[in-house]
Short mmCIF file of C-alpha atoms and ligand atoms in Angstrom, two decimals:
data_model
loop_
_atom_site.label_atom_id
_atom_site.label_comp_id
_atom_site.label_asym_id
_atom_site.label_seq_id
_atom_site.Cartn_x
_atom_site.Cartn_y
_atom_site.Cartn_z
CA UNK A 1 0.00 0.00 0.00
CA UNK A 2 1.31 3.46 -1.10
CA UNK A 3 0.20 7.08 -0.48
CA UNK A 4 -1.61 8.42 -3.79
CA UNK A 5 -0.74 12.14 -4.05
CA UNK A 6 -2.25 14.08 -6.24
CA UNK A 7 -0.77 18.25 -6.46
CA UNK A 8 -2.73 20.64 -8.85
CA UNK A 9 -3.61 17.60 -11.29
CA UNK A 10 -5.85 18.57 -14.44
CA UNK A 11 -7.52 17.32 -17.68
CA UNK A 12 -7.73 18.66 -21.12
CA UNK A 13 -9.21 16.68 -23.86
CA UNK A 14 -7.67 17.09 -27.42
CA UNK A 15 -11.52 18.59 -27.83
CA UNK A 16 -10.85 21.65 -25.63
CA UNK A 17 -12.96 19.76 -23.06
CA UNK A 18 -11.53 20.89 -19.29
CA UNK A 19 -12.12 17.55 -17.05
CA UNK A 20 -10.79 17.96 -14.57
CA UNK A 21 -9.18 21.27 -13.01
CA UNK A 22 -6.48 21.95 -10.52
CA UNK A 23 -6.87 18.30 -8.34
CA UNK A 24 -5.49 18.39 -5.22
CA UNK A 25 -5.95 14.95 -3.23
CA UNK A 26 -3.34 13.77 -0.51
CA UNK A 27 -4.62 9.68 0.10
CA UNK A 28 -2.71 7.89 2.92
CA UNK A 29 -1.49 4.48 3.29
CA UNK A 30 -4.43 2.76 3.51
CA UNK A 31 -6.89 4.82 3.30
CA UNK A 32 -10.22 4.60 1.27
CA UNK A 33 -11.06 7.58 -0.91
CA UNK A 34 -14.47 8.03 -2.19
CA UNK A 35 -14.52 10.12 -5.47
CA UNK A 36 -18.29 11.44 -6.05
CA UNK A 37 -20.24 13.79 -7.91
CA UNK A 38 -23.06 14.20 -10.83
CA UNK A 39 -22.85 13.04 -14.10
CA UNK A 40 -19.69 14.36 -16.21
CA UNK A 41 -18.09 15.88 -13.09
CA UNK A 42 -14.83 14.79 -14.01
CA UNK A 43 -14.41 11.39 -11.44
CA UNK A 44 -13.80 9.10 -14.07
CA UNK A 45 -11.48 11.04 -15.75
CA UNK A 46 -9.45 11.79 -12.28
CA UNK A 47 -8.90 8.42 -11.54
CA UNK A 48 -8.68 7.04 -15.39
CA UNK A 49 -5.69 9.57 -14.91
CA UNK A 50 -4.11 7.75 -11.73
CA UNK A 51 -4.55 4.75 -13.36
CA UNK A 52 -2.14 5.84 -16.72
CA UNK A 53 -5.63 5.31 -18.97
CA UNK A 54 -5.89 8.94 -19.61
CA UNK A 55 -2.44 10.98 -20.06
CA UNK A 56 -1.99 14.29 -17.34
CA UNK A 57 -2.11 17.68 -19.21
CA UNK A 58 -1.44 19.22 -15.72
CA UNK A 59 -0.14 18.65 -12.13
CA UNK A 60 1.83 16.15 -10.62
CA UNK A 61 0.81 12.71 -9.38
CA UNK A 62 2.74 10.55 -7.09
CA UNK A 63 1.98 7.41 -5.79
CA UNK A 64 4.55 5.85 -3.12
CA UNK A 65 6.61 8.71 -3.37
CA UNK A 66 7.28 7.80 -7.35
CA UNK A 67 6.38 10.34 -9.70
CA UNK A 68 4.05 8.67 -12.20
CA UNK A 69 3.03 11.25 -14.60
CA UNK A 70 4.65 9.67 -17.63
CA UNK A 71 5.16 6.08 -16.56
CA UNK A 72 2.64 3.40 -18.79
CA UNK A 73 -0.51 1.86 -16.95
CA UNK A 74 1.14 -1.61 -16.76
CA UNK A 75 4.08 -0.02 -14.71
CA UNK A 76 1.92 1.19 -12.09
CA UNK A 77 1.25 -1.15 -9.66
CA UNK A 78 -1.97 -0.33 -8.89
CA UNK A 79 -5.09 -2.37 -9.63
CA UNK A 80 -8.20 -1.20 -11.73
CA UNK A 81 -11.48 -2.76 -11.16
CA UNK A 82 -13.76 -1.38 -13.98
CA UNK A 83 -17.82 -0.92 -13.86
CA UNK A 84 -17.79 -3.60 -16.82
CA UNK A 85 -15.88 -6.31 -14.72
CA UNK A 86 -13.66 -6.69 -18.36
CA UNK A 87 -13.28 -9.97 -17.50
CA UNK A 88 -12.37 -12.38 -20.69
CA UNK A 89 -15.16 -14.52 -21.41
CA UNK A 90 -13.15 -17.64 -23.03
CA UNK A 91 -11.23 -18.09 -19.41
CA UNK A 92 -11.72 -19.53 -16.39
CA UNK A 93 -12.24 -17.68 -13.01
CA UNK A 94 -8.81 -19.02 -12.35
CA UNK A 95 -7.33 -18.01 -15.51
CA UNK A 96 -9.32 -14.58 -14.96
CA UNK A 97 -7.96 -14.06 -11.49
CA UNK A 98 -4.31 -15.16 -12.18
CA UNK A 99 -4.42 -13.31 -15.55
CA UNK A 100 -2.26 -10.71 -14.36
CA UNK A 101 0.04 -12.59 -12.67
CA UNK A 102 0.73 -14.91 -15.96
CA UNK A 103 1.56 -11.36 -17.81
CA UNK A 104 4.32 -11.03 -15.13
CA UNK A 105 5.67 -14.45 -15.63
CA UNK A 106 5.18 -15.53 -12.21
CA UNK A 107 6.35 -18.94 -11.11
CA UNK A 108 2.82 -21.16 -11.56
CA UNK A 109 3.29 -22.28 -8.13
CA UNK A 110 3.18 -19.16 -7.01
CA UNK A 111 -0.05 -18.06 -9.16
CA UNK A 112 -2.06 -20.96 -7.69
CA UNK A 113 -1.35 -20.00 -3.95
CA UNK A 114 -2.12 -16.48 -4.97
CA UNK A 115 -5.18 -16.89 -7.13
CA UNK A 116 -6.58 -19.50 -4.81
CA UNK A 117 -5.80 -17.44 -1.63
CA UNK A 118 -7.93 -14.38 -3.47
CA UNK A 119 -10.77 -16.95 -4.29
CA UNK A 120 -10.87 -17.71 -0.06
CA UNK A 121 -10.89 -14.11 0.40
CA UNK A 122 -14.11 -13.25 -1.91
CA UNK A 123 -16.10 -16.77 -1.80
CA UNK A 124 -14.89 -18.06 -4.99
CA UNK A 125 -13.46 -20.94 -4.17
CA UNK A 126 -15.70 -23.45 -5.54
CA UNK A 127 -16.25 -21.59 -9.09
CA UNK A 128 -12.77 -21.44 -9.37
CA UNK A 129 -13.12 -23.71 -13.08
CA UNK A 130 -16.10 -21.81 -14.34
CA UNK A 131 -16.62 -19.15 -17.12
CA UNK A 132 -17.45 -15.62 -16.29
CA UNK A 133 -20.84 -16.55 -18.39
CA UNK A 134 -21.86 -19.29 -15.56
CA UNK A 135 -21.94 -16.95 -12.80
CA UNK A 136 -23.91 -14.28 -11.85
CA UNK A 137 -23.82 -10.98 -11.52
CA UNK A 138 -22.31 -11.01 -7.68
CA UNK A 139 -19.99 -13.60 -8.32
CA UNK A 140 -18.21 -11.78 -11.47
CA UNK A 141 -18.09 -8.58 -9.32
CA UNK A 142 -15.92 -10.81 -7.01
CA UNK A 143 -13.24 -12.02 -10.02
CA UNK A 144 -12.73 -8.38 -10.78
CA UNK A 145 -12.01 -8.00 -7.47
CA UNK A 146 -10.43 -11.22 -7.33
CA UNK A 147 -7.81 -9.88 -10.40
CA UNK A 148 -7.29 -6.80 -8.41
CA UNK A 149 -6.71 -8.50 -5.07
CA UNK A 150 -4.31 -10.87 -6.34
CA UNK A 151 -1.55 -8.49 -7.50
CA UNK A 152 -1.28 -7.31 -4.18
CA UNK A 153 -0.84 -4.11 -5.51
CA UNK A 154 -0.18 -0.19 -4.22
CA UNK A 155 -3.52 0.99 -4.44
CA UNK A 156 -6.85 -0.24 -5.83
CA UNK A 157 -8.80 2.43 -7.87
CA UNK A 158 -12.53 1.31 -8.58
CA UNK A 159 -14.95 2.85 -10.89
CA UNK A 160 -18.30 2.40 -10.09
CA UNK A 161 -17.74 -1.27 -9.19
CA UNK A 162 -21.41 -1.95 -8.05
CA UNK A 163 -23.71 -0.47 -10.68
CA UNK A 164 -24.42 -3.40 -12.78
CA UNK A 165 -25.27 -5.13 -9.37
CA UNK A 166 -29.25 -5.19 -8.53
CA UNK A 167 -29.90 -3.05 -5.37
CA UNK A 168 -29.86 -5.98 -3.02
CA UNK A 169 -26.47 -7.24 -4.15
CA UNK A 170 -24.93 -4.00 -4.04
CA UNK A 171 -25.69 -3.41 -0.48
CA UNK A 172 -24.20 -6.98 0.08
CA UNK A 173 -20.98 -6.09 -2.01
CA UNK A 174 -20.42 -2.70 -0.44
CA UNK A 175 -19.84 -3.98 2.48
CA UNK A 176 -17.94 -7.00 1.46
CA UNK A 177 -15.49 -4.31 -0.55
CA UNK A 178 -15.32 -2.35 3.08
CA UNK A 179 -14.11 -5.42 4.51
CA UNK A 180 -12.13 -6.57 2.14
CA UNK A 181 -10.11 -3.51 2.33
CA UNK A 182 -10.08 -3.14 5.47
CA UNK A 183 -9.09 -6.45 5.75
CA UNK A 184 -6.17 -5.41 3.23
CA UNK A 185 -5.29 -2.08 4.35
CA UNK A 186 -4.86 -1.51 0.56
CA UNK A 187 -4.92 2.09 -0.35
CA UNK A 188 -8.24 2.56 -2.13
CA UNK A 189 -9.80 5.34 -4.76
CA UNK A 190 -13.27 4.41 -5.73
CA UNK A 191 -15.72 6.82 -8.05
CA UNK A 192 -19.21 6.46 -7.33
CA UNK A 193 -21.68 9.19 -8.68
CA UNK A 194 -23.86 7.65 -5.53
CA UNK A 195 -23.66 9.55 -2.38
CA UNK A 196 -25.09 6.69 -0.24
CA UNK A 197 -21.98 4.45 -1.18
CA UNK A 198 -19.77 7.51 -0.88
CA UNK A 199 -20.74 7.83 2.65
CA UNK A 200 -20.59 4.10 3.43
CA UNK A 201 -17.48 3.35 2.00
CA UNK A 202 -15.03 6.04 2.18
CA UNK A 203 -12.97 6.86 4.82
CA UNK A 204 -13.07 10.31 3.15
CA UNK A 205 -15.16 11.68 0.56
CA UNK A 206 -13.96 13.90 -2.16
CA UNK A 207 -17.03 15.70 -3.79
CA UNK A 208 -16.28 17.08 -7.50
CA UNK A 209 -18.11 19.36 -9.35
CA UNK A 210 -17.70 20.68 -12.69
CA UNK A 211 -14.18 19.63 -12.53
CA UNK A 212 -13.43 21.14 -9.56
CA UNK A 213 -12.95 19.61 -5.75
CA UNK A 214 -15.84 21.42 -3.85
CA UNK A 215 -14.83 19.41 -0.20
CA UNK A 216 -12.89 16.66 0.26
CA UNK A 217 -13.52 15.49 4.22
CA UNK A 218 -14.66 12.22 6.53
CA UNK A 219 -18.22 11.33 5.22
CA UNK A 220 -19.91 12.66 8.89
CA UNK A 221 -18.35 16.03 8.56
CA UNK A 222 -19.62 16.48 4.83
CA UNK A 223 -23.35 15.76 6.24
CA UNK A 224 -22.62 18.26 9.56
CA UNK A 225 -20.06 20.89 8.02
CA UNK A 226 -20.87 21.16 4.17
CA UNK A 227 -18.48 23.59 2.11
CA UNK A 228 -21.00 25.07 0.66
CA UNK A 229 -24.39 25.02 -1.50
CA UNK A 230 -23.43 21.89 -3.84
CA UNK A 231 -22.26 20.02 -1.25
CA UNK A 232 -25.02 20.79 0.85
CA UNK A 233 -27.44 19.56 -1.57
CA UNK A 234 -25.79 16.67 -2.86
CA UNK A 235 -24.67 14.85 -0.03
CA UNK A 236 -28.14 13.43 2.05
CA UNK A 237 -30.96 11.55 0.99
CA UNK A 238 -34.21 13.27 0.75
CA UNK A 239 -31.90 16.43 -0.50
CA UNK A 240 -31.41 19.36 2.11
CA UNK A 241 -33.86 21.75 1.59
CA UNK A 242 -32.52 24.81 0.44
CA UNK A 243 -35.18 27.69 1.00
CA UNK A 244 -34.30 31.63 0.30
CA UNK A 245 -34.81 34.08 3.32
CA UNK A 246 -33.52 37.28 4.52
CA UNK A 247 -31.58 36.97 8.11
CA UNK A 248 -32.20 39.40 10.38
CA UNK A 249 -31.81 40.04 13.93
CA UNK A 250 -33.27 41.38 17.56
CA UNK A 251 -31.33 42.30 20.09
CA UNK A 252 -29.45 38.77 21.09
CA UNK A 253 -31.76 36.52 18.48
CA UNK A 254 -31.88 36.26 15.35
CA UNK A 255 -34.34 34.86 12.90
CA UNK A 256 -34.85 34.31 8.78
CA UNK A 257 -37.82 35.56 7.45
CA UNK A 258 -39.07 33.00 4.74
CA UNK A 259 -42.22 34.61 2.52
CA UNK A 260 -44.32 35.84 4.75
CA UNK A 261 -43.14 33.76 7.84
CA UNK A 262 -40.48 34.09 10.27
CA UNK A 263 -38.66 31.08 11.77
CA UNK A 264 -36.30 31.47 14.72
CA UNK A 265 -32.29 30.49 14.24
CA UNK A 266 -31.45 28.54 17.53
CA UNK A 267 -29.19 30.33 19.69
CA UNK A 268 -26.82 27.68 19.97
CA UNK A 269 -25.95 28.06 16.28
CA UNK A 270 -25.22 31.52 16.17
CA UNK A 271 -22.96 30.49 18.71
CA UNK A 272 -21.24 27.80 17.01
CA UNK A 273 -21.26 30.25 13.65
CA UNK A 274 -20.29 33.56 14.91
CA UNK A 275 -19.26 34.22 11.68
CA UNK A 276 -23.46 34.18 10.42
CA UNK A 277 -23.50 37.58 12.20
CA UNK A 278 -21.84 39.07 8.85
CA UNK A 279 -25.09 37.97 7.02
CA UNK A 280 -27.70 40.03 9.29
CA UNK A 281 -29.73 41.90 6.85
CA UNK A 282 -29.07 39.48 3.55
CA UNK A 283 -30.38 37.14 1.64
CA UNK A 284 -29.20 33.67 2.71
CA UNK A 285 -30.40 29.81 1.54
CA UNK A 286 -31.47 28.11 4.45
CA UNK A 287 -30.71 24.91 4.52
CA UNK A 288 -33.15 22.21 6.37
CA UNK A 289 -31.74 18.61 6.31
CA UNK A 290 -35.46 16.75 5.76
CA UNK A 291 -34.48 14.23 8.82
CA UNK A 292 -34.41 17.54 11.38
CA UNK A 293 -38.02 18.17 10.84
CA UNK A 294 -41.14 17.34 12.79
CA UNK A 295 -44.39 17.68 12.80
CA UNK A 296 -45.52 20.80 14.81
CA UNK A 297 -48.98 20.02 15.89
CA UNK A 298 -47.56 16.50 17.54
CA UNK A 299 -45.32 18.51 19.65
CA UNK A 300 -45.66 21.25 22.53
CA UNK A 301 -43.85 24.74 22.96
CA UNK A 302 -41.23 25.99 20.28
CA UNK A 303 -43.30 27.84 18.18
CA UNK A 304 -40.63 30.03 17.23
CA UNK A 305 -39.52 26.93 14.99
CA UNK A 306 -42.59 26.22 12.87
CA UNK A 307 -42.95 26.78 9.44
CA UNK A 308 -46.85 26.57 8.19
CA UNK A 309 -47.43 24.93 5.07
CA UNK A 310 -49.69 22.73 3.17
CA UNK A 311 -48.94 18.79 2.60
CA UNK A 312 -48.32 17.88 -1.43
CA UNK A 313 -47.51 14.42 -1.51
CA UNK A 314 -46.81 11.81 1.43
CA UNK A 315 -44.88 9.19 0.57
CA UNK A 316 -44.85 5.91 3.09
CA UNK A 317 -41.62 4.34 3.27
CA UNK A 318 -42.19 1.83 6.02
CA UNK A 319 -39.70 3.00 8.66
CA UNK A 320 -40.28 6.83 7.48
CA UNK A 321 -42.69 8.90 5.86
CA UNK A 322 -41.49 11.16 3.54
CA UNK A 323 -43.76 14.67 3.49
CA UNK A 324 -43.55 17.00 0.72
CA UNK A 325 -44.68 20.15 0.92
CA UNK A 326 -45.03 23.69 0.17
CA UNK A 327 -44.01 26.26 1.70
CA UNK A 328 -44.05 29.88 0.71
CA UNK A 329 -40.59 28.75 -1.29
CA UNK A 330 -40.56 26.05 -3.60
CA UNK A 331 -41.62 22.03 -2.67
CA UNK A 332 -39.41 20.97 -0.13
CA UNK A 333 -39.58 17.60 1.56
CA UNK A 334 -38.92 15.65 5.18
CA UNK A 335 -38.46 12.34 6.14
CA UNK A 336 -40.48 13.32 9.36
CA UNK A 337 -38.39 13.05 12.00
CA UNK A 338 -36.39 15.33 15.06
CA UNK A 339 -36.57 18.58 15.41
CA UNK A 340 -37.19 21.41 12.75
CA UNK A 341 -33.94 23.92 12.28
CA UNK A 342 -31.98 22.39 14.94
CA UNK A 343 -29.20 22.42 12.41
CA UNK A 344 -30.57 25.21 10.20
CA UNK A 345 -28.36 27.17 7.87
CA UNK A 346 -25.63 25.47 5.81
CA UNK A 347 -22.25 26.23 6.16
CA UNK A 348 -22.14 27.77 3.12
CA UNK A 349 -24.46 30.43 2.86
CA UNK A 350 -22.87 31.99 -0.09
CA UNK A 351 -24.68 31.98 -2.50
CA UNK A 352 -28.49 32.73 -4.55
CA UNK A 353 -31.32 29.80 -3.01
CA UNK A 354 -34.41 29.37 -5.23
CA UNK A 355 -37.09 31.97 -4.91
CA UNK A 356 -39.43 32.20 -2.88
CA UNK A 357 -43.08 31.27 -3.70
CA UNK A 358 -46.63 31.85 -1.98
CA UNK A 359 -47.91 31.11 1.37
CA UNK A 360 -48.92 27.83 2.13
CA UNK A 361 -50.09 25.79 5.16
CA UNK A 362 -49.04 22.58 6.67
CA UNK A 363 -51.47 19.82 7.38
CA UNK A 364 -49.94 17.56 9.70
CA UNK A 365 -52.99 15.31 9.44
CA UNK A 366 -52.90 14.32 5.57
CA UNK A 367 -49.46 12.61 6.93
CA UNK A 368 -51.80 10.27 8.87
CA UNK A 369 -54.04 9.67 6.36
P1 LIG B 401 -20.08 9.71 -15.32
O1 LIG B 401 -20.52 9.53 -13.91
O2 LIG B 401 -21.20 10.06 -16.23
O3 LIG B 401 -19.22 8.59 -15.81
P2 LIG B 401 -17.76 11.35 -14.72
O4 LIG B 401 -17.93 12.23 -13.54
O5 LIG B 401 -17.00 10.12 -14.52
O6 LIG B 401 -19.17 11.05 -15.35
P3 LIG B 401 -15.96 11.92 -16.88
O7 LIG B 401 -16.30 10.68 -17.63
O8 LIG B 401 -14.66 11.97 -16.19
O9 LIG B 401 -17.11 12.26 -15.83
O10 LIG B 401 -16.10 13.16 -17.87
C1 LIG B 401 -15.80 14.48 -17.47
C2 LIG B 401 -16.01 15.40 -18.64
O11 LIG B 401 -15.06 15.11 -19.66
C3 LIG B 401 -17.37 15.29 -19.30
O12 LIG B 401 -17.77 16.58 -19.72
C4 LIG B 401 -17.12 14.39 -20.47
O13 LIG B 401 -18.03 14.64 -21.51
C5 LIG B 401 -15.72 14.79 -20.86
N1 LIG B 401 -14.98 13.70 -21.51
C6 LIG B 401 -14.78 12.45 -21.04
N2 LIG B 401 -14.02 11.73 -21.89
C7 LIG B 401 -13.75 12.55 -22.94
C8 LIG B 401 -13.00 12.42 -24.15
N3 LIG B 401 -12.37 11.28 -24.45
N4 LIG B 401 -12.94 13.48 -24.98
C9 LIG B 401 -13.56 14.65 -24.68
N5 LIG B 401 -14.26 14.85 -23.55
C10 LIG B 401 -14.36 13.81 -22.69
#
């Protein structure tokens, strides 16, 4: 296992297309990396670039302490595991496994103990003779992992390893690949344009955008502390709400006026943000994680806190209930549980939220319905 530095690292396509700009990424020993962002943010690209797929126009990348800008994929040693599996369809899961390890002329002793010491590791054991077209989906995750594992190599970069899995198996693959690292301690970059694995997986979670690192930090402190808007919005499931107010302030309190309502910022985090004071009289997005609201009329005292609004849509989840509604802002939704703004106001209030729209009033009781 290696340390995977990347300093100021950037893409340009013969096209004029900018990838990738300015990536700055220090990976330890050991440590897995979650690459994640929308569509054509650039993750591919970044790591296609660590593995020598894609050449560097910019930046420096080291990995062990060996600059590797200009050295060929094969001279890497690190291990690829693509969304495809690429596995060769005429060979065995042996010959899959130990596929690299014949390219390197290794002893055939030595490939057996290997490849037969990666099938123990990932359950493969007793498909060890079959075809990749025998097995199912699961199983030919595992021999791409399988090829990866057994070059025991520097670092393992994964791209999107799970998507062609159905959503049951990739829950049970995610966290067999957390063990299995773990397990390894092999240094680990995975791209995922799913925030859910992000936040399972990674040790730390880089979030791109456009390109362009917005945060890179340990998956709890993205949810808590996000950089800014993006980040604030991508990372959570229901979305943040993001609502547009003005934030003003009386005597000691202060409060966000939303439409034609006013809701209350808890004391505590005007404490914790001292630096919010610099917004008192602007225009700020608001930012409501859907799992720190509740429903108003089930609960006593803090009226300060409630937001009126009518219910749109409820949608029954079993363990949650997710509640959209309007407010006078655009729809916003909650998963229905804790306590409204008890973590209001994202980090980065820096920049324009969607406008406001009419007045609108919350029906707690349509959620029972
Ligand atoms: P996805 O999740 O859809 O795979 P991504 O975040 O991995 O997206 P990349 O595949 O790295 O994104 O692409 C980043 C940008 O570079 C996109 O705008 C894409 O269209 C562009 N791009 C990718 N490959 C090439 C290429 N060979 N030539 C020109 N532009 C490219």
């Amino acid at each position: 296992m290696a340390r995977v530095h990347l300093s100021g690292i950037g893409k340009t396509y013969p096209d004029g297309t900018s990838a990738v700009t300015g990536l700055d990424l220090d990976i330890a020993e050991g440590e897995f990396l979650v690459l994640v962002g929308p569509s054509g943010c650039g993750k591919t690209t970044a790591l296609r670039m660590v593995a020598g797929l894609e050449e560097i126009s910019s930046g420096t990348l080291t990995v062990g302490g060996r600059v590797l800008n200009r050295t060929p994929a094969r001279d890497r040693d690190v291990a690829m595991v693509f969304q495809s599996y690429a596995l060769y369809p005429h060979l065995s899961v042996r010959d899959n496994i130990g596929f690299g390890l014949q390219l390197r002329k290794r002893p055939r002793n030595e490939i057996k103990r290997r490849v037969e010491a990666a099938a123990a590791t990932l359950g493969l054991t007793e498909h060890l003779d079959r075809r990749p077209r025998n097995l199912s989906g699961g199983q030919r995750q595992r021999v791409a992992m399988g090829r990866a594992i057994v070059r025991d190599p520097q670092a393992f970069l994964m791209d999107e390893p799970l998507s062609n899995l159905d959503a049951k198996l990739r829950v049970q693959m995610r966290a067999e690949i957390s063990r299995i690292q773990r397990g390894l301690g092999v240094t680990t970059v995975y791209v995922t344009h799913d925030q859910v694995e992000a936040m399972t997986l990674g040790d730390r979670v880089a979030v791109l955008k456009k390109g362009l690192l917005q945060q890179a930090a340990p998956p709890q402190e993205l949810y808590d502390h996000p950089a800014n808007l993006f980040v604030a919005g991508f990372i959570g499931s229901p979305a943040m709400n993001l609502l547009q107010g003005r934030l003003d302030a009386d005597g000691s309190a202060a409060r966000v006026q939303l439409g034609g309502q006013t809701l209350a910022v808890p004391a505590s985090l005007l404490e914790r943000r001292p630096g919010l004071r610099a917004y008192l009289g602007r225009e700020v997005a608001l930012g409501i994680r859907p799992e720190d609201m509740d429903d108003a009329e089930l609960r006593d005292g803090e009226r300060e806190t409630v937001l009126t609004s009518t219910t749109d849509i409820v949608e029954a989840l079993g363990p949650e209930l997710l509640v959209h509604f309007r407010l006078p802002a655009p729809p916003v939704v909650t998963d229905d549980t804790r306590e409204l703004a008890r973590d209001a106001g994202a980090d980065g209030i820096d920049a324009a939220a969607p406008d406001s729209g009419a007045v609108a009033r919350f029906s707690p009781r349509s959620r029972a319905r």
